Short mmCIF file of C-alpha atoms in Angstrom, two decimals:
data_model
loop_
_atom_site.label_atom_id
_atom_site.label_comp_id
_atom_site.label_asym_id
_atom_site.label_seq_id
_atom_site.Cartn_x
_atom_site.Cartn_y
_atom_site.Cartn_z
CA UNK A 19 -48.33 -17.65 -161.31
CA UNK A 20 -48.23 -18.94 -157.46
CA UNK A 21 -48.44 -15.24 -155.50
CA UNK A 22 -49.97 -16.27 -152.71
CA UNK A 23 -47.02 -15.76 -150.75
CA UNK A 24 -47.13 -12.07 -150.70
CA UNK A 25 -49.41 -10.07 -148.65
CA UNK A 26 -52.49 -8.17 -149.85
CA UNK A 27 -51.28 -5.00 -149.84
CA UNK A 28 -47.84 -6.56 -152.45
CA UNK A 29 -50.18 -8.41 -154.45
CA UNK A 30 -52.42 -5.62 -155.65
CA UNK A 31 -48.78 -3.71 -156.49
CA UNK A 32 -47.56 -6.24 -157.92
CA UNK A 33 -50.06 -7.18 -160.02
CA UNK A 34 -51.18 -3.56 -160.88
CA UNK A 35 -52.21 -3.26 -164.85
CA UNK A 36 -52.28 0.48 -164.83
CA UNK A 37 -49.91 2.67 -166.48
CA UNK A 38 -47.28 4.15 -163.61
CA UNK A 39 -47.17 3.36 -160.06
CA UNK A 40 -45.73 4.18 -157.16
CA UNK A 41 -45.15 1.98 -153.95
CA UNK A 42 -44.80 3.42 -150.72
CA UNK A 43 -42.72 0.90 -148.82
CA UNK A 44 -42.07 1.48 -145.37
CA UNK A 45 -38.86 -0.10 -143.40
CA UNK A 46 -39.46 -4.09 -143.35
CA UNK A 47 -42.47 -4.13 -145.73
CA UNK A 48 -40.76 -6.60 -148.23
CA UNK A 49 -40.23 -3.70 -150.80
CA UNK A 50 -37.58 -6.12 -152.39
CA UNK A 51 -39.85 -8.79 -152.83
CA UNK A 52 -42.61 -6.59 -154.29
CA UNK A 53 -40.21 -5.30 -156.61
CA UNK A 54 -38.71 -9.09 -157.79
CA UNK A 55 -42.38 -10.58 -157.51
CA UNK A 56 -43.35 -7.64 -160.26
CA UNK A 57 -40.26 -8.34 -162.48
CA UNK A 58 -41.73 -11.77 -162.32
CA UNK A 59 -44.99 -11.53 -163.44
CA UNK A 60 -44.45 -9.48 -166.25
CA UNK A 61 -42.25 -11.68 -167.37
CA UNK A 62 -44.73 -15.10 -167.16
CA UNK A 63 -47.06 -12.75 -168.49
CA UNK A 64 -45.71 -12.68 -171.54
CA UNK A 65 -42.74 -9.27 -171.19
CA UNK A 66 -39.44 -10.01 -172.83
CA UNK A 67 -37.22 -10.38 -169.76
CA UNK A 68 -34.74 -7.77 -171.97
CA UNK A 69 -37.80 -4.97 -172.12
CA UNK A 70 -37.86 -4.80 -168.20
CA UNK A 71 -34.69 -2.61 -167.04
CA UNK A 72 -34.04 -2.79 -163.11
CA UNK A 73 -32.54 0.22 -161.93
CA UNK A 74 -30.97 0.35 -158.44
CA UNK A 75 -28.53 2.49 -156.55
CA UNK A 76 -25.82 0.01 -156.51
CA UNK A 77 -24.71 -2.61 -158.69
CA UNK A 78 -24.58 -5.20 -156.25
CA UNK A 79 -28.55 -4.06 -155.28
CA UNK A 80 -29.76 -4.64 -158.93
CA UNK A 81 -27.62 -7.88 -158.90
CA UNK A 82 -29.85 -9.49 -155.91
CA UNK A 83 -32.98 -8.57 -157.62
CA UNK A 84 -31.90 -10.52 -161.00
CA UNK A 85 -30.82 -12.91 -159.44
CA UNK A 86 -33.99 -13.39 -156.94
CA UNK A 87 -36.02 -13.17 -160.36
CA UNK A 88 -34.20 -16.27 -161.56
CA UNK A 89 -34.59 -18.26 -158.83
CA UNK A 90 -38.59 -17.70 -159.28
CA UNK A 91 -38.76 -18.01 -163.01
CA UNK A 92 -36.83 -20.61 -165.62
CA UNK A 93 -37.18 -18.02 -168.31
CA UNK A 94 -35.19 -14.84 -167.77
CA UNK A 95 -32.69 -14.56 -170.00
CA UNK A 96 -31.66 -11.17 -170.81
CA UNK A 97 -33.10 -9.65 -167.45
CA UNK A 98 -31.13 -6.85 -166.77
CA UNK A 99 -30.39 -5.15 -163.23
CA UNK A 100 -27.90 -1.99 -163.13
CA UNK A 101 -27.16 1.42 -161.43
CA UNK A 102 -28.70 4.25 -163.68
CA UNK A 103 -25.50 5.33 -164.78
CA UNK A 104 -24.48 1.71 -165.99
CA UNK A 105 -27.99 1.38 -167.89
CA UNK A 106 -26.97 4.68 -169.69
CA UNK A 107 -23.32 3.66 -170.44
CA UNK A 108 -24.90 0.55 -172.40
CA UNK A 109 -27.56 2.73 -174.26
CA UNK A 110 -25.22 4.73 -175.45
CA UNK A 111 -22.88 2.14 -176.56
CA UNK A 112 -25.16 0.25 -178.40
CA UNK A 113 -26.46 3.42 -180.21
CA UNK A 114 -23.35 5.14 -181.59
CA UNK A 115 -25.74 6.87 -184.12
CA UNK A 116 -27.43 8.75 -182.02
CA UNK A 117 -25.03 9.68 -179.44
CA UNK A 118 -21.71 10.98 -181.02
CA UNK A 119 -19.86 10.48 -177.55
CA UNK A 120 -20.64 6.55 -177.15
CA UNK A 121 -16.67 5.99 -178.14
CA UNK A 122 -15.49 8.45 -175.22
CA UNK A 123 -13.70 6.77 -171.96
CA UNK A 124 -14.87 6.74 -168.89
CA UNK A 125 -13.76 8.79 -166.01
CA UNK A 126 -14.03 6.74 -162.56
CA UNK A 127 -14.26 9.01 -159.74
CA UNK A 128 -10.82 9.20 -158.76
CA UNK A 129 -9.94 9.73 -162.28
CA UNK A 130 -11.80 12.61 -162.05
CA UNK A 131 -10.48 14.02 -159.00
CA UNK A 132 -6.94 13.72 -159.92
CA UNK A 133 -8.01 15.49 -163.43
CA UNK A 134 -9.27 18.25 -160.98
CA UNK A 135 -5.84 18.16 -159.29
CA UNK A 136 -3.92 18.67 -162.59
CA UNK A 137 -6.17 21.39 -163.37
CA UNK A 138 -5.53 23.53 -159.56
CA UNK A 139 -1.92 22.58 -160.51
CA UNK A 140 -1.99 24.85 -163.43
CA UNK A 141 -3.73 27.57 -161.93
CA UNK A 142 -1.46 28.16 -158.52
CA UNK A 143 -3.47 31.34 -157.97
CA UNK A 144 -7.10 29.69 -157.49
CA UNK A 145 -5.33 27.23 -155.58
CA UNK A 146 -3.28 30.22 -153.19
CA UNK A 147 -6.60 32.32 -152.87
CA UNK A 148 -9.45 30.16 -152.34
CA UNK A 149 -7.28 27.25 -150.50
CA UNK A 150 -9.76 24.78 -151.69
CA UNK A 151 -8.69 21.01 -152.82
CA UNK A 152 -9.47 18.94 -155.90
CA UNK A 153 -12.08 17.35 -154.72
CA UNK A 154 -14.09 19.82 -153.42
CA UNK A 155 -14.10 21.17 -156.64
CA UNK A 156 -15.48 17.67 -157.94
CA UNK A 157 -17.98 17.60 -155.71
CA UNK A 158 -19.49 21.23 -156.16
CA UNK A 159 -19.49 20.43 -159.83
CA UNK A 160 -21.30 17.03 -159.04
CA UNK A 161 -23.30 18.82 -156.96
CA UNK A 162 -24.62 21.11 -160.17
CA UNK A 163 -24.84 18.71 -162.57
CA UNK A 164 -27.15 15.87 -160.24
CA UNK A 165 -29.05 18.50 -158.48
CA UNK A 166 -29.70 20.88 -161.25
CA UNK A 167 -29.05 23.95 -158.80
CA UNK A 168 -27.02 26.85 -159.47
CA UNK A 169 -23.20 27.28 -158.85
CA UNK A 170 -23.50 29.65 -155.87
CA UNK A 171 -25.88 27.16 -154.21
CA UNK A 172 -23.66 24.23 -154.83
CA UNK A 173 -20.49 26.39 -153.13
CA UNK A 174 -23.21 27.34 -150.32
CA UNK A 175 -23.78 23.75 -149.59
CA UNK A 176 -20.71 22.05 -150.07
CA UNK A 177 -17.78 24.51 -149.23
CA UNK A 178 -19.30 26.55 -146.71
CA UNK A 179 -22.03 24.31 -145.21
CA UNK A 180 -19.81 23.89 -142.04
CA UNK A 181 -18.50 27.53 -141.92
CA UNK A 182 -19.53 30.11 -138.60
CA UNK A 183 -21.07 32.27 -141.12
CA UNK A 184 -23.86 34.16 -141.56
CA UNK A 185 -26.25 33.81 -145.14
CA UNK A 186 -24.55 37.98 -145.87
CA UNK A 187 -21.18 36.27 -144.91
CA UNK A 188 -21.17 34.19 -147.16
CA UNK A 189 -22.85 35.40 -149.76
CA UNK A 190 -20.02 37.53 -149.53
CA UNK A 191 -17.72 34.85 -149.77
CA UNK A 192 -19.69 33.67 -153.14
CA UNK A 193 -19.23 36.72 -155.29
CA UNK A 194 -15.56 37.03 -154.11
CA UNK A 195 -14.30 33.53 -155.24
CA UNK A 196 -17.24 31.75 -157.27
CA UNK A 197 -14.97 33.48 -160.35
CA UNK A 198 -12.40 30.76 -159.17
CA UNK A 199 -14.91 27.85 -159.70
CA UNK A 200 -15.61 29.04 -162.94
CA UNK A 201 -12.35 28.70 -164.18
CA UNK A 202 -12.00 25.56 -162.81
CA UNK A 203 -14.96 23.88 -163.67
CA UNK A 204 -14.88 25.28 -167.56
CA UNK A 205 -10.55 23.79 -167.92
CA UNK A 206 -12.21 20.97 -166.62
CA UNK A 207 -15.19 20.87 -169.44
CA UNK A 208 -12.56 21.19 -172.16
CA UNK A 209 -10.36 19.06 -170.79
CA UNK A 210 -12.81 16.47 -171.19
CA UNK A 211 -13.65 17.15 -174.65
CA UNK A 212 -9.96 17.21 -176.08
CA UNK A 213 -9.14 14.07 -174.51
CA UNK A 214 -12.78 12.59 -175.38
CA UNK A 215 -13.57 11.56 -171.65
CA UNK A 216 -16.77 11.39 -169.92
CA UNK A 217 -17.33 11.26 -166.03
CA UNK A 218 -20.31 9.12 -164.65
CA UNK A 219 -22.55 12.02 -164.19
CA UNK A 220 -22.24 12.95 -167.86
CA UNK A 221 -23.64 9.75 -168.99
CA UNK A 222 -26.90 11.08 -168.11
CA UNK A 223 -26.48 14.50 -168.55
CA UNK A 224 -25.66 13.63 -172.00
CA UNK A 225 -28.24 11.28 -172.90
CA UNK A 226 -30.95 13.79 -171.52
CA UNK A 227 -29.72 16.46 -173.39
CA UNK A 228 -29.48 14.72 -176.55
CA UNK A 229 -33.10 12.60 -176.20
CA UNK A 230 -34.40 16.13 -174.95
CA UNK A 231 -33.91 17.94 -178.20
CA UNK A 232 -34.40 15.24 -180.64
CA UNK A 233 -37.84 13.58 -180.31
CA UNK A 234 -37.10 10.87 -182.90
CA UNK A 235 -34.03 9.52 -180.61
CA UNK A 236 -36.41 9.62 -177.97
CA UNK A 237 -38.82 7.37 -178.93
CA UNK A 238 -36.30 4.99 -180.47
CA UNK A 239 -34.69 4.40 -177.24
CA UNK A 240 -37.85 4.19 -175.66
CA UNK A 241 -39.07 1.88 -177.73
CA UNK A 242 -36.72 -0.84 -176.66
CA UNK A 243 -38.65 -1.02 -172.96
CA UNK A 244 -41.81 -1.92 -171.97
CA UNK A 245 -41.28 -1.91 -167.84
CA UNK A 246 -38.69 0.08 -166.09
CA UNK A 247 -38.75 -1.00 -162.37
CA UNK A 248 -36.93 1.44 -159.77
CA UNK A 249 -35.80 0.72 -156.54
CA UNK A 250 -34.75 2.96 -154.09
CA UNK A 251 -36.64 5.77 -155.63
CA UNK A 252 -36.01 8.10 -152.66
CA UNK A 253 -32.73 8.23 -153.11
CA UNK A 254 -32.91 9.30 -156.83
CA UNK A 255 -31.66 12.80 -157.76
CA UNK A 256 -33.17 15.37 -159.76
CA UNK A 257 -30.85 14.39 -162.77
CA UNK A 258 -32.09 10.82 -162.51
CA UNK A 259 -35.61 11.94 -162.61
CA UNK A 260 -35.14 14.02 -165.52
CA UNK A 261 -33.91 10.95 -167.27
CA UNK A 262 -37.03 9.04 -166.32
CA UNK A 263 -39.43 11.72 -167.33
CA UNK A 264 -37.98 10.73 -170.64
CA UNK A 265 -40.14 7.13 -170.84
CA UNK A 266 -43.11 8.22 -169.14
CA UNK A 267 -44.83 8.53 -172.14
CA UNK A 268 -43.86 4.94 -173.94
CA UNK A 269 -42.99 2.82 -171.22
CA UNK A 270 -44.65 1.84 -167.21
CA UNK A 271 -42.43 3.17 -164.45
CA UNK A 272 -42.67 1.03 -161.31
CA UNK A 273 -41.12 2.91 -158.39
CA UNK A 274 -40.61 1.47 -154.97
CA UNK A 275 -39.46 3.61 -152.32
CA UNK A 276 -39.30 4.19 -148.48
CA UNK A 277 -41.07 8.05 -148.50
CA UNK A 278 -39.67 8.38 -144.86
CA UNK A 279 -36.40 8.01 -145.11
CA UNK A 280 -33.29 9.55 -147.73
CA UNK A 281 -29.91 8.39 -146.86
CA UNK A 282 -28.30 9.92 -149.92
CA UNK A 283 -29.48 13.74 -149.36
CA UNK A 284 -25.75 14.54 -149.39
CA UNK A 285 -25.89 13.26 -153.35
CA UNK A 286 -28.29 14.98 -154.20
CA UNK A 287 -31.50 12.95 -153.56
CA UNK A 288 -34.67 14.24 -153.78
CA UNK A 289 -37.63 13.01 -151.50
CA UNK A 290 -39.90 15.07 -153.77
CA UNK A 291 -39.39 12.63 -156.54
CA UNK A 292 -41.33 10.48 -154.20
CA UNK A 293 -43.86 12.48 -152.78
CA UNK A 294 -44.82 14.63 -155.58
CA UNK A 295 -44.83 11.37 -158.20
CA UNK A 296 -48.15 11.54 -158.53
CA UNK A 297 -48.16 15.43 -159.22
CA UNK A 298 -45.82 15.02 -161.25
CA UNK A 299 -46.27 11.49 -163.43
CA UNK A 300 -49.91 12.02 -165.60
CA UNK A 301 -51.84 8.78 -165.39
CA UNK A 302 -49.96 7.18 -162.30
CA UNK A 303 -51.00 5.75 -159.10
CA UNK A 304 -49.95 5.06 -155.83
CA UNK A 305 -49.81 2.18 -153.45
CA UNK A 306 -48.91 1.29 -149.70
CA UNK A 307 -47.35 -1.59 -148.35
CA UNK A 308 -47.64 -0.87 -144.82
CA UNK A 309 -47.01 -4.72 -142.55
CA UNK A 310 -43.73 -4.84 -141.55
CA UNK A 311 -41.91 -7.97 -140.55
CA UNK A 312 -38.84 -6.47 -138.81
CA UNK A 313 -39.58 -4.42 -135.99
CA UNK A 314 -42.44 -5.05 -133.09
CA UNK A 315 -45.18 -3.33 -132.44
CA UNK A 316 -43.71 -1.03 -130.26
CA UNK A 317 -41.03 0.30 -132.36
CA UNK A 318 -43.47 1.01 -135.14
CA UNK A 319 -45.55 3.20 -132.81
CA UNK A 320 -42.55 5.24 -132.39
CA UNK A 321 -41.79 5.37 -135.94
CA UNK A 322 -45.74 6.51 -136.55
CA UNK A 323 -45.28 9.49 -134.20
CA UNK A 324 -42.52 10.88 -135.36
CA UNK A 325 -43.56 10.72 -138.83
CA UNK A 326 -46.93 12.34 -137.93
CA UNK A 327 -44.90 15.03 -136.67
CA UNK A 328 -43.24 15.81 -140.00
CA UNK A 329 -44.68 18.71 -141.70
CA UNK A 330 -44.89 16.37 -144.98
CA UNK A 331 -48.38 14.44 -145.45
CA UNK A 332 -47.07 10.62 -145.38
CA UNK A 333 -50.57 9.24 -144.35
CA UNK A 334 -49.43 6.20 -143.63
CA UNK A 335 -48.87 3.42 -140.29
CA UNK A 336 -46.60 1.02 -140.36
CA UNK A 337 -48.22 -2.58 -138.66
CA UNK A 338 -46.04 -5.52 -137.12
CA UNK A 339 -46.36 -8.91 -138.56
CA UNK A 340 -44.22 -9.68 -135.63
CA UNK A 341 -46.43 -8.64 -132.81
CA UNK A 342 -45.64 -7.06 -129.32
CA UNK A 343 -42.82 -6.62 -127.67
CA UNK A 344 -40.53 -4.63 -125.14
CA UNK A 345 -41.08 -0.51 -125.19
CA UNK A 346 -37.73 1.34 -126.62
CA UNK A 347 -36.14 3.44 -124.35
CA UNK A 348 -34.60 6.77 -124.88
CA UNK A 349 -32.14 7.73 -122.31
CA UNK A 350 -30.39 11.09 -122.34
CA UNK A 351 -26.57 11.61 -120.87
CA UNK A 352 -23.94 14.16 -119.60
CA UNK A 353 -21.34 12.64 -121.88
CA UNK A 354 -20.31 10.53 -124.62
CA UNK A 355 -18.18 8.31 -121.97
CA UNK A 356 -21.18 8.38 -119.40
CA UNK A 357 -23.48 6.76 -122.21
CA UNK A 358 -20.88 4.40 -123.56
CA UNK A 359 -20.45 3.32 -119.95
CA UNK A 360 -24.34 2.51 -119.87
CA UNK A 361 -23.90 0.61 -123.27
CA UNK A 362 -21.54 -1.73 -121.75
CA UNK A 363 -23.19 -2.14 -118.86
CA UNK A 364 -26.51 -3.04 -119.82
CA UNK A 365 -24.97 -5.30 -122.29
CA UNK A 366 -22.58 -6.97 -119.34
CA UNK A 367 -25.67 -7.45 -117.39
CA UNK A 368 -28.17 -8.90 -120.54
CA UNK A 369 -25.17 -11.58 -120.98
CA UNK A 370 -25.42 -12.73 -117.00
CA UNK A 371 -28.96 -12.49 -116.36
CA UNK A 372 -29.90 -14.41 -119.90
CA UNK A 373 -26.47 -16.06 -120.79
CA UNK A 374 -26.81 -14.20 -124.44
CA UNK A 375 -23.97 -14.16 -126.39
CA UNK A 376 -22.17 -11.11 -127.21
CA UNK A 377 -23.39 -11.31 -131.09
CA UNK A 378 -26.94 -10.68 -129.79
CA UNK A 379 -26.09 -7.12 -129.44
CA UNK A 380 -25.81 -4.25 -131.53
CA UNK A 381 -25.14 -0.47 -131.35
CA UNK A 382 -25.12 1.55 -134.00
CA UNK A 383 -23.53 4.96 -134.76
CA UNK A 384 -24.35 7.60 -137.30
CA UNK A 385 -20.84 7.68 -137.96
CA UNK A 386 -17.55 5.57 -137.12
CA UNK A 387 -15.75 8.24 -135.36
CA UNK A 388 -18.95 8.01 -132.56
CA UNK A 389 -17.38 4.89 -131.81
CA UNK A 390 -13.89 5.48 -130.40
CA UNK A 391 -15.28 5.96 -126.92
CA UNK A 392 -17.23 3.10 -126.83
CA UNK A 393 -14.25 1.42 -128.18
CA UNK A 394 -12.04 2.26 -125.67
CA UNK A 395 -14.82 1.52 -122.32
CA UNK A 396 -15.27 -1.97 -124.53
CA UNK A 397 -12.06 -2.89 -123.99
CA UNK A 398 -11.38 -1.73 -120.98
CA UNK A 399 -14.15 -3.49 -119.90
CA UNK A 400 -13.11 -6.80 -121.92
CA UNK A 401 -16.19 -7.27 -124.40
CA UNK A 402 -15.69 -8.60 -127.51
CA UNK A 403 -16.56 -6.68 -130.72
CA UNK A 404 -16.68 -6.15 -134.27
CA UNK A 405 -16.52 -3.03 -135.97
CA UNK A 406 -18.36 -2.28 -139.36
CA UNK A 407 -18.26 0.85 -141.35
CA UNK A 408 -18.56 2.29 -144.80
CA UNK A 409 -18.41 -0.16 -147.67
CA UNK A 410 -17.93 -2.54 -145.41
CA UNK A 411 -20.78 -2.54 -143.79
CA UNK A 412 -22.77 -2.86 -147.24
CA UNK A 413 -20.32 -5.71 -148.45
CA UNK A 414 -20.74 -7.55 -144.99
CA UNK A 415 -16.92 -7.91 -144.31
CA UNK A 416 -16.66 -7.24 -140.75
CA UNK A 417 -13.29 -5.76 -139.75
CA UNK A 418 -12.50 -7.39 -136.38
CA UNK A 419 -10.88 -4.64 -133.77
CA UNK A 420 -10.88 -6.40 -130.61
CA UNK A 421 -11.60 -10.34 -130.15
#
């Protein structure tokens, strides 16, 4: 198999014969290809396409890898590529003898909040005292289950992560009303079980618990896999890793992951199941992949700084493929309308000194409400733009504001 169009540092990962590995990929390294160029070669190299799960944190992720994979191999039939919970809904389907719930429904997520809802609805006191809406409740249960923390810590961080209080405050706050979540969350429990529904994060739960205690189950499921690739390993939560652990010993876990960045924290994601892999995985290795092909020079340098700053050992410097080019600026304002008057203005002036075109720019914004000023001095100002947000960002349907 042709590989010479990946780069030292992906060809040793890709064609590692060890038993577990993990890849560092920085931003721009061509973790993606690594990750399809892998799937690949095990594949001419003789592993049933149907042994070599692809795990991903969205469907539509998994999807581009498969279908990557098929566009470099004739033979791939049966190559799957699927979110973790999606992989576990088919296991347990397919093996109604070893998991008594396979025949239970699904709860989607809003099916889960309004159950929630009908729960608070029955219990008008929690609902007068603590004030607190359905899916709050979901999400401090979600929080339990995928992080494996305790119920006061999920309140701490989800209902009172915001709150002007100090850690006696609401501490306080905990033992007075944590009763309440108890309630809740255990109507919620047996509502599930007498109307034989499942939510997403008890398809793993479930299949952990019941692999867990029966070592016979265990390796049976196991046994149907050879390779389980993972991308996007930083943003796996403790949950996920727990179902991992479960293969270590009969299959090869190939990880790829960006250790310097976690955009899913708020989930639950754990950047320990990154850095501590090797700690933590007997008989595992780990790998670089350190040229980038996105981002100059320049940028990079920044990027190496501030990670040498973090108190974590990443060990690691990011090269351009790209070369040099101009030095990033970081320019500090009064206001939110003095620096969106700066964006437009430097981006009126790039259009008449170079005759860009307005596409050629982009600003980005941790969230969408830090755009409603610039908004506003854009059109003033009578520039063209294209807002993108959320889902729609990821799905690349631009919702046009102004034209």
């Amino acid at each position: 198999m042709d590989l010479l169009f990946l780069n030292a540092q992906q060809r040793a990962a890709v064609e590692y014969n060890g038993k577990h590995l993990m890849v560092l990929a920085g931003a721009g390294t061509g973790k993606t290809r690594t990750i399809v160029a892998r799937a690949a070669y095990l594949i001419f190299h003789g592993t049933d396409p149907k042994r070599i799960p692809i795990l991903s944190f969205t469907r539509k992720s998994a999807g581009e890898i498969v279908e990557r994979v098929k566009a470099m191999l004739p033979e791939t039939k049966g190559l799957d590529g699927s979110t973790f919970h999606s992989w576990c809904y088919r296991i347990t389907r397919s093996n109604p003898k070893i998991f008594p719930f396979s025949d239970f429904t699904i709860l989607d997520e809003s099916e889960q909040e309004d159950v929630f809802r009908f729960i608070l609805g029955q219990n008008s006191e929690v609902a007068e005292r603590t004030g607190i809406k359905a899916g709050v409740f979901k999400d401090v249960y979600s929080k339990v289950i995928n992080t494996c923390c305790s119920l006061s810590m999920a309140i701490k961080d989800i209902v009172l992560a915001e709150e002007r209080m100090t850690d006696a405050q609401k501490d306080e706050w905990i033992r007075n009303n944590k009763k309440y979540f108890e309630i809740v969350i255990h109507q919620y429990i047996d509502y599930k079980e007498q109307h034989k529904r499942l939510d997403y994060d008890d398809l793993l739960l479930q299949i952990i618990n019941v692999l867990g205690s029966n070592p016979d189950a265990k390796k049976h499921i196991a046994s149907k896999y050879d390779h389980i690739l993972v991308d996007e390993m930083q943003d796996t939560n403790p949950l996920q890793w727990r179902l991992l652990t479960l293969f270590i010993d009969d299959c090869h876990l190939f990880c790829v992951g960006d250790d310097a960045q976690s955009i899913y924290g708020f989930r639950g994601a754990d950047f320990r199941n990154v850095h501590s892999f090797r700690d933590r995985v007997t008989d595992s290795s780990v790998m670089k992949l350190e040229d980038n092909y996105r981002s100059t020079q320049e940028i990079l340098d920044v990027s190496n700084w501030l990670i040498s700053k973090s108190p974590l050992k990443y060990d690691k410097q990011l090269r351009s493929v790209r070369g040099t080019g101009n030095k990033p600026e970081l320019v500090h304002f009064d206001s939110e309308w003095d620096e969106a008057g700066w964006i437009a203005d430097d981006i009126m002036k790039g259009i008449t000194d170079s005759e860009k075109s307005y596409s050629n720019y982009m600003v980005l914004s941790r969230t969408s409400n830090g755009t409603r000023t610039l908004q506003t001095i854009f059109t003033e100002k009578k520039i063209p733009y294209q807002v993108f947000g959320g889902m729609k960002m990821t799905e690349y349907n631009g919702v046009p504001v102004y034209q």
